Short mmCIF file of C-alpha atoms in Angstrom, two decimals:
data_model
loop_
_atom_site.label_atom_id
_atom_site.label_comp_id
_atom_site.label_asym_id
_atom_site.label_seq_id
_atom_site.Cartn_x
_atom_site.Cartn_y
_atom_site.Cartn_z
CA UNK P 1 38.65 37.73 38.41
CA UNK P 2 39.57 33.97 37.33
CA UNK P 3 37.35 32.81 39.39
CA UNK P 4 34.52 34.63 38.76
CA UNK P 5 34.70 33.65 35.30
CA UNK P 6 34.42 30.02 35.99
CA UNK P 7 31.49 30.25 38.45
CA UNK P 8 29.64 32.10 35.10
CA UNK P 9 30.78 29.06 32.90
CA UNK P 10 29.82 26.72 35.44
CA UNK P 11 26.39 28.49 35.90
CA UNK P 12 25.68 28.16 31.95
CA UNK P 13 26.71 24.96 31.53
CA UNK P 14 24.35 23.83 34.53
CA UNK P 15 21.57 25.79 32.98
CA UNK P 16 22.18 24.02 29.94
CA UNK P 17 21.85 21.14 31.36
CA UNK P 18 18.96 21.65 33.33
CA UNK P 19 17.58 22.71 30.31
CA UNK P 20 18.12 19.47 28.32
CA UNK P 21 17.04 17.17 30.97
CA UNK P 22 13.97 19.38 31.01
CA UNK P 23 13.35 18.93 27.12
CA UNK P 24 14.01 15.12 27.51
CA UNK P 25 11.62 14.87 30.54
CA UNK P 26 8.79 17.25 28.25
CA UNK P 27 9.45 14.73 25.27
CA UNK P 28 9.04 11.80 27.54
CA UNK P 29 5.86 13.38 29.09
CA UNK P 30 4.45 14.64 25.36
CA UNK P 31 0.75 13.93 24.72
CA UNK P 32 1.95 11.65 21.58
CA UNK P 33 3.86 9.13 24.06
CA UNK P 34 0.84 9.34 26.76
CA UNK P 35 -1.42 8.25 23.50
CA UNK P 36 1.24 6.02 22.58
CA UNK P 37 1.82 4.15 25.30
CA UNK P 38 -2.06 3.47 26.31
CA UNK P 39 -2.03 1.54 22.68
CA UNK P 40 0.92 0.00 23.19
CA UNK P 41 0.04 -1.66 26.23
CA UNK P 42 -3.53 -2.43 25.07
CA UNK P 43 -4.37 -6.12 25.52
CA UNK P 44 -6.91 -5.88 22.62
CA UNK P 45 -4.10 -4.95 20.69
CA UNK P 46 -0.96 -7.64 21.99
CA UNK P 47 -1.42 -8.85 18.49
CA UNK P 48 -1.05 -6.05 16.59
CA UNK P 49 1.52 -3.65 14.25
CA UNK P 50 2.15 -0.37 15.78
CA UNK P 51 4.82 2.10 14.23
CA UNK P 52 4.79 5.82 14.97
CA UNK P 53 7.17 8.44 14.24
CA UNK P 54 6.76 12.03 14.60
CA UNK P 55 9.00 15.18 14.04
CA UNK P 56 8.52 19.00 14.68
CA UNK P 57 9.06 20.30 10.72
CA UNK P 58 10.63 23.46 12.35
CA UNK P 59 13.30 21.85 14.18
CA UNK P 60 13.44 18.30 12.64
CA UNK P 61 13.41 16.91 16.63
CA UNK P 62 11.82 13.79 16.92
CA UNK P 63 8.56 14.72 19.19
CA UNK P 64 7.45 10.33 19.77
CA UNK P 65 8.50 7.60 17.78
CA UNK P 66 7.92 4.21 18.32
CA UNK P 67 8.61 0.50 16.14
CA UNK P 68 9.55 3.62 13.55
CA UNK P 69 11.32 0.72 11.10
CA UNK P 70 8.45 -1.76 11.25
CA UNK P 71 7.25 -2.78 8.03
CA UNK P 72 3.69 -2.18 7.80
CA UNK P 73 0.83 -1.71 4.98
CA UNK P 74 -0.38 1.74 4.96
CA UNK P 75 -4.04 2.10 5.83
CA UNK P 76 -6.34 5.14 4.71
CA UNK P 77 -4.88 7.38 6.73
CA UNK P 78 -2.00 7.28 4.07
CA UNK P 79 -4.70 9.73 2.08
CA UNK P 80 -3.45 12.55 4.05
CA UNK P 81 0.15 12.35 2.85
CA UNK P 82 -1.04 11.80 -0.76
CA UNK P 83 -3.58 14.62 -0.56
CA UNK P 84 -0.79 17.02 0.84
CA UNK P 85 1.50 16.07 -1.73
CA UNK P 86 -1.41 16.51 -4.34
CA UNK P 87 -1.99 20.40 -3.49
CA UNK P 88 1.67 21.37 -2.64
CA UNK P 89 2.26 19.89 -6.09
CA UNK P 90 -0.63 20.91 -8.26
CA UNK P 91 -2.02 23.80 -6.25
CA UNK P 92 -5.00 24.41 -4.57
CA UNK P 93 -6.58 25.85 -7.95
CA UNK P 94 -5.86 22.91 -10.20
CA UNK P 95 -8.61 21.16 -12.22
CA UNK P 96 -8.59 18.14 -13.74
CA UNK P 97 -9.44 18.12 -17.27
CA UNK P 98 -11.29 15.34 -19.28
CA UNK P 99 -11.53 16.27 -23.47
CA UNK P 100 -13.97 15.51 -25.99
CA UNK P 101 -12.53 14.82 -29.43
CA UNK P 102 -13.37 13.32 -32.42
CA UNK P 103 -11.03 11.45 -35.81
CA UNK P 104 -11.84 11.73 -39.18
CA UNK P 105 -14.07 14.28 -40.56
CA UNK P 106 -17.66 15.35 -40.58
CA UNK P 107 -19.56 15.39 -43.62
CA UNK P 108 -20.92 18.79 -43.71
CA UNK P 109 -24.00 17.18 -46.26
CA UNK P 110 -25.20 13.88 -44.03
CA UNK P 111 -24.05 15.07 -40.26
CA UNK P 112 -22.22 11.82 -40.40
CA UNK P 113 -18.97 11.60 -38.20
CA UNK P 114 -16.82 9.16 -40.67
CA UNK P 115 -14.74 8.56 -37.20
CA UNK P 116 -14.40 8.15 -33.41
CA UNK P 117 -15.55 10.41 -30.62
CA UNK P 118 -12.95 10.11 -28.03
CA UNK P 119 -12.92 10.85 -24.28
CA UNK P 120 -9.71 11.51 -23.25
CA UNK P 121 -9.36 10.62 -19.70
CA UNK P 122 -7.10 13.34 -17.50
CA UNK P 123 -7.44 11.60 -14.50
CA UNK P 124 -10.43 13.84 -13.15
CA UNK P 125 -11.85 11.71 -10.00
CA UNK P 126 -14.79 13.77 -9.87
CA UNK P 127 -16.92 12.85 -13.62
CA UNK P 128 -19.98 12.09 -12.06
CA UNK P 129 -19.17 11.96 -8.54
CA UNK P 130 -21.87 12.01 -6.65
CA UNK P 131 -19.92 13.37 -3.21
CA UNK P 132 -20.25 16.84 -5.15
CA UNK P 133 -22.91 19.29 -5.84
CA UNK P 134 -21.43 20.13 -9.73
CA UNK P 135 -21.04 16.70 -10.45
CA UNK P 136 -24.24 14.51 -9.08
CA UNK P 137 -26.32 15.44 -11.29
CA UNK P 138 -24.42 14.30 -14.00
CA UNK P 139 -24.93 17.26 -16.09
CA UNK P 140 -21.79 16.45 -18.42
CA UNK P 141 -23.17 13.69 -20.33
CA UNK P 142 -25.61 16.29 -21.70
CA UNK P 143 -23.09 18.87 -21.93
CA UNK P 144 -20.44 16.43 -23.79
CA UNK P 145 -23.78 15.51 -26.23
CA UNK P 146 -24.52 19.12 -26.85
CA UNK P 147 -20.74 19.64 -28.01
CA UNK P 148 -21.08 16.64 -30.40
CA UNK P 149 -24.51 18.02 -31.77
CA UNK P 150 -23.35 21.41 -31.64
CA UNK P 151 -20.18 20.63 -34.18
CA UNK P 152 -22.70 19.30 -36.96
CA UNK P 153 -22.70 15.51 -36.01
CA UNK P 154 -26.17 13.48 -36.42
CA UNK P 155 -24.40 10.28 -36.63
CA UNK P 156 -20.99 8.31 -35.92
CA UNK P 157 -20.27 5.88 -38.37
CA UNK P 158 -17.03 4.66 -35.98
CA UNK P 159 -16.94 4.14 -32.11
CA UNK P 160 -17.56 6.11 -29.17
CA UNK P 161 -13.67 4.99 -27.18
CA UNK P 162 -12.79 5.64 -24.04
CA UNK P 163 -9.05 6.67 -23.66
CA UNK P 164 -7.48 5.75 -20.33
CA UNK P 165 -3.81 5.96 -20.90
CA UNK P 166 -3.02 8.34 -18.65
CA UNK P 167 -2.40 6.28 -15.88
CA UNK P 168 -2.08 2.80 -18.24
CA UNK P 169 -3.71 -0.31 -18.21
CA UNK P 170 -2.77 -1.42 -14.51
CA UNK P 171 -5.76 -0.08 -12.63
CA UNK P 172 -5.16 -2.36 -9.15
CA UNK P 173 -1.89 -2.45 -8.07
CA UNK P 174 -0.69 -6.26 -8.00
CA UNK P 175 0.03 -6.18 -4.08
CA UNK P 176 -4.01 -4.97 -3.54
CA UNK P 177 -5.58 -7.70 -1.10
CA UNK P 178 -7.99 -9.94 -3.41
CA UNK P 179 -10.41 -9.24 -0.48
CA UNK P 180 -10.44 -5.65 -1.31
CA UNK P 181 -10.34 -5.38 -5.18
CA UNK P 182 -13.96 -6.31 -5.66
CA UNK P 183 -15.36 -4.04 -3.53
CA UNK P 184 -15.81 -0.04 -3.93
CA UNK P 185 -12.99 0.74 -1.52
CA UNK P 186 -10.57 -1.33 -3.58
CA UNK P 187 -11.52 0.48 -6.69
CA UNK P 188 -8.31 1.75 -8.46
CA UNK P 189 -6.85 4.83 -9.74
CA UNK P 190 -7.92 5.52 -13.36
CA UNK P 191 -7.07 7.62 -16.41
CA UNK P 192 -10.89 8.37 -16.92
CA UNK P 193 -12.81 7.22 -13.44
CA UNK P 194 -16.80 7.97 -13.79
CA UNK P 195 -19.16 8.06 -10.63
CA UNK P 196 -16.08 7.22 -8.07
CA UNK P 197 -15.82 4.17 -10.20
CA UNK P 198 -18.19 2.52 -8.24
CA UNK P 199 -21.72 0.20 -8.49
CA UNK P 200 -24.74 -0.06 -5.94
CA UNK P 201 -26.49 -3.77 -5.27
CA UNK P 202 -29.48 -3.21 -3.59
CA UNK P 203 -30.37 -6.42 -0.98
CA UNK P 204 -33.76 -7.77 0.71
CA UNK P 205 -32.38 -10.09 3.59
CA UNK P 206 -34.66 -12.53 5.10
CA UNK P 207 -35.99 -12.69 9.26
CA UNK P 208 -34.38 -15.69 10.24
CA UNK P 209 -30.39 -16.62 10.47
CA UNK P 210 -29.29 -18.26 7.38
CA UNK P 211 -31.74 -17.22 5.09
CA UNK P 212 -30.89 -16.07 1.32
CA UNK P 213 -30.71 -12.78 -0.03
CA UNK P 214 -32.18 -11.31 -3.01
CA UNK P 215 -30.68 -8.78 -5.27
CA UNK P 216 -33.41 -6.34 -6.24
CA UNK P 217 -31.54 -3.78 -8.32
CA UNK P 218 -27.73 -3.00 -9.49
CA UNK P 219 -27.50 0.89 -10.03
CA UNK P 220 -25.82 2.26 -12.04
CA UNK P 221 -26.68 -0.93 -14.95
CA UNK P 222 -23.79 -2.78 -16.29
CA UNK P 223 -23.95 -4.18 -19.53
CA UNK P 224 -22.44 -7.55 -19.24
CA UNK P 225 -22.21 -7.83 -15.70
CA UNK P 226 -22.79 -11.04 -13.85
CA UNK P 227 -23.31 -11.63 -9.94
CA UNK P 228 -23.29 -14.67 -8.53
CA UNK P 229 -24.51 -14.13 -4.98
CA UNK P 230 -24.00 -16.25 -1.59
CA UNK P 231 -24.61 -13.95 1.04
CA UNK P 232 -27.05 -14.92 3.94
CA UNK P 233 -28.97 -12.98 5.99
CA UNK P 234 -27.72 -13.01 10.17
CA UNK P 235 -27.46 -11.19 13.57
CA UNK P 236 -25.02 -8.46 12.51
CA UNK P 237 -25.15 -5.02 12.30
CA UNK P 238 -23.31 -3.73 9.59
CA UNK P 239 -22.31 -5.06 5.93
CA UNK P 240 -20.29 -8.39 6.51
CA UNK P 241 -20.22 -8.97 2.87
CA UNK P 242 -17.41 -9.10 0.04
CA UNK P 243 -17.41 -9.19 -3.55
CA UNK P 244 -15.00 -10.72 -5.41
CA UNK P 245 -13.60 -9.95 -9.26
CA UNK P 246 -10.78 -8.64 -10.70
CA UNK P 247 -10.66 -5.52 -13.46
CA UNK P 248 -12.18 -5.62 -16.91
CA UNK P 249 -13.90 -8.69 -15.90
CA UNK P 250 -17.97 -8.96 -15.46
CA UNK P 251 -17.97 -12.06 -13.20
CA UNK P 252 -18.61 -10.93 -9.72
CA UNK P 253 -18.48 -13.30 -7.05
CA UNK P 254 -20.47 -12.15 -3.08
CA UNK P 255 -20.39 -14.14 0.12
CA UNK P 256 -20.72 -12.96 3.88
CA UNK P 257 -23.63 -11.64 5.94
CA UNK P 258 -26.49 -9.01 6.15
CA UNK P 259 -28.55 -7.88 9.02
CA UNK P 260 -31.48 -9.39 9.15
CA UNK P 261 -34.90 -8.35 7.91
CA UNK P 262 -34.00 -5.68 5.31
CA UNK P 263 -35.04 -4.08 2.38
CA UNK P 264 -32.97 -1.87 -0.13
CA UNK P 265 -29.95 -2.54 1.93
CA UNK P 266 -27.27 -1.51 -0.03
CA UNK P 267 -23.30 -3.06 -0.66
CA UNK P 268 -21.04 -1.25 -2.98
CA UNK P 269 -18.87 -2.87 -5.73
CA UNK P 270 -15.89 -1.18 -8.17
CA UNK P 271 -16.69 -1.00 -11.58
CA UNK P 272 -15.06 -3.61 -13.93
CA UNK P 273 -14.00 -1.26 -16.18
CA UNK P 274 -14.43 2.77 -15.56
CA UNK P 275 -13.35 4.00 -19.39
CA UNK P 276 -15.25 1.08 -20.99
CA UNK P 277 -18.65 2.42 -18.91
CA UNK P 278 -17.70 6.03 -19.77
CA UNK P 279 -18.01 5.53 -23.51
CA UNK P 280 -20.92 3.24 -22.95
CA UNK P 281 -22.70 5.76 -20.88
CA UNK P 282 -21.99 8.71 -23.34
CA UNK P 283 -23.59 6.11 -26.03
CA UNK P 284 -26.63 5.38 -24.19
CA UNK P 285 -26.87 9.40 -23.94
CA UNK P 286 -26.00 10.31 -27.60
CA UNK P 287 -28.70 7.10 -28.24
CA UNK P 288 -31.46 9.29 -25.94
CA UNK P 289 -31.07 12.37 -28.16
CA UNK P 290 -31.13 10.57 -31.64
CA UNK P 291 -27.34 10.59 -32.79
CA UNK P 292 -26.48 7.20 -33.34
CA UNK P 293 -23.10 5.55 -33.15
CA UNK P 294 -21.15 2.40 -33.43
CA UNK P 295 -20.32 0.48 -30.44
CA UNK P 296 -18.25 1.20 -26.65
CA UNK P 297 -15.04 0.70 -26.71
CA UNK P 298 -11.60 1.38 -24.99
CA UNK P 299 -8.07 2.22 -26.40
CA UNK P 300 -7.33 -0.84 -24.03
CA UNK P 301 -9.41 -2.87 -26.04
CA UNK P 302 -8.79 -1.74 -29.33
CA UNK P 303 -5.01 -2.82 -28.67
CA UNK P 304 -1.91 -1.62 -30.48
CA UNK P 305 -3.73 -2.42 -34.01
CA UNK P 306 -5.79 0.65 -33.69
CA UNK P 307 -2.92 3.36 -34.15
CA UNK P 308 -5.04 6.53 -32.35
CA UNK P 309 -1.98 8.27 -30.83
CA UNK P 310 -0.90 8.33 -34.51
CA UNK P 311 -4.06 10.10 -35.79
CA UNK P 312 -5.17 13.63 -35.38
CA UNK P 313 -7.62 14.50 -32.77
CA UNK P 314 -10.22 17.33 -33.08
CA UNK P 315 -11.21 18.85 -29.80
CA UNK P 316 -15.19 19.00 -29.09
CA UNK P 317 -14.75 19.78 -25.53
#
């Protein structure tokens, strides 16, 4: 009877084993280390980082893994974690809210706004995106006009501010590549971001290799904005070319290449300073309808003098 006990033992503990070694050998044979292991031993790739590391969130087993404790900047693909973290967090029904307010008072007699409108960033990347249906046409400048018009104001005898705190002053993180900063990928995070905080130059290259290029448009306009341009036409395919500039600053600096022999070609640029155009594009709007105002500003640029988390704030919108 002993014995028979100890051939069952012995015949679960070599099915467990069997078992193991089969898991190990599945692991070894995964997909991921097949994929793995082809970039690994790519020659076009001797030079480069690799680190991988990948876990089954059922059973916390590591599935492939490799250089998992090399230090490497995170590309785009570092979106996905952010975005996942974004809708566990917030939920998939979360909006982003951006509010139209207004200091002082109105006098009921003159329509004059003896105050500030304010638009109070809430971190919304969508204002006047145009990678949405709701938001391309840019429908809210009118609607954030009618709110103003709507609440008895003709005129505002103070400033039309853009308030960005929400995410302070620091737009581009100090570590962002200088390469990068100028153009519209390198655009930063902002408390009030308007269409994807990004500008369009629009290029005519010339036939030949080396010739100049011309800048025939900027869209949207930027008051202030200065381009000093350097790029030359040549045989490539794709934009080669990078503009350089760092936030709240209207000196923009381009160099690289352009295919050859075309018109409207067009390289995109981050805006210097997305709150500042916000205010100066509700202006331009309130301007178009006949309310006049004082002049764009920022809470960035009014500075600590101008105490506006100290005064009250009248909701328009």
């Amino acid at each position: 009877m002993r014995s028979k006990a100890y051939i069952f033992l012995l015949a679960i503990l070599v099915s467990a084993v069997s078992f193991s070694e089969a898991q190990v050998l599945y692991k070894q044979n995964h997909s991921l280390n097949t994929a793995l292991k082809v970039l690994k031993y790519d020659k076009d790739l001797k030079n480069a980082g690799i680190g991988f590391y990948a876990i089954d969130i059922n059973t916390g087993e590591v599935l492939s893994k490799l250089n998992q404790d090399l230090s490497l900047t995170p590309a785009s693909v570092q979106k996905l974690i952010t975005t996942a973290t974004a809708l566990e967090t917030l939920g998939p029904g979360f909006k982003f809210k951006t509010t139209l307010q207004y200091t002082g008072n109105i006098d009921p007699q003159t329509k004059i706004l003896n105050g500030d409108i304010i638009i109070k960033g809430g971190g919304d990347p969508t204002l006047g995106s145009k990678y949405f249906t709701a938001t391309a046409s840019h429908y809210f400048l009118d609607l954030w006009v009618k709110k103003i018009t709507e609440a008895g104001i003709k005129y505002v005898d103070g400033k039309i501010i853009g308030d960005a705190s929400l995410y302070g002053n620091a737009i581009v993180p100090a570590t962002w590549s200088w390469e990068d900063i100028g153009n519209y990928f390198g655009a930063g995070p902002c408390g009030l971001s308007i269409y994807d905080n990004m500008y369009t130059l629009w290029f005519n290259t010339g036939p030949n290799i080396g010739d100049s290029t011309y800048i025939i448009k900027i869209e949207p306009e930027i008051p202030g904005l200065i381009i000093e341009n350097h790029v030359i036409s040549d045989k490539v395919y794709s934009d080669r070319s990078y503009i350089f500039g760092a936030p709240y600053t209207y000196y923009r600096y381009i160099n690289g290449e352009l295919p050859l022999n075309r018109t409207d070609y067009k390289v995109k640029g981050s805006l210097p300073d997305p709150a500042y155009f916000t205010a100066y594009e509700l202006k331009k709007e309130l301007k178009k309808y006949g309310v006049g105002s004082g002049e764009a500003s920022t809470l960035r640029i009014e500075g600590n003098d101008y105490r506006i988390d100290t005064m009250k704030r009248n909701d328009l919108y």
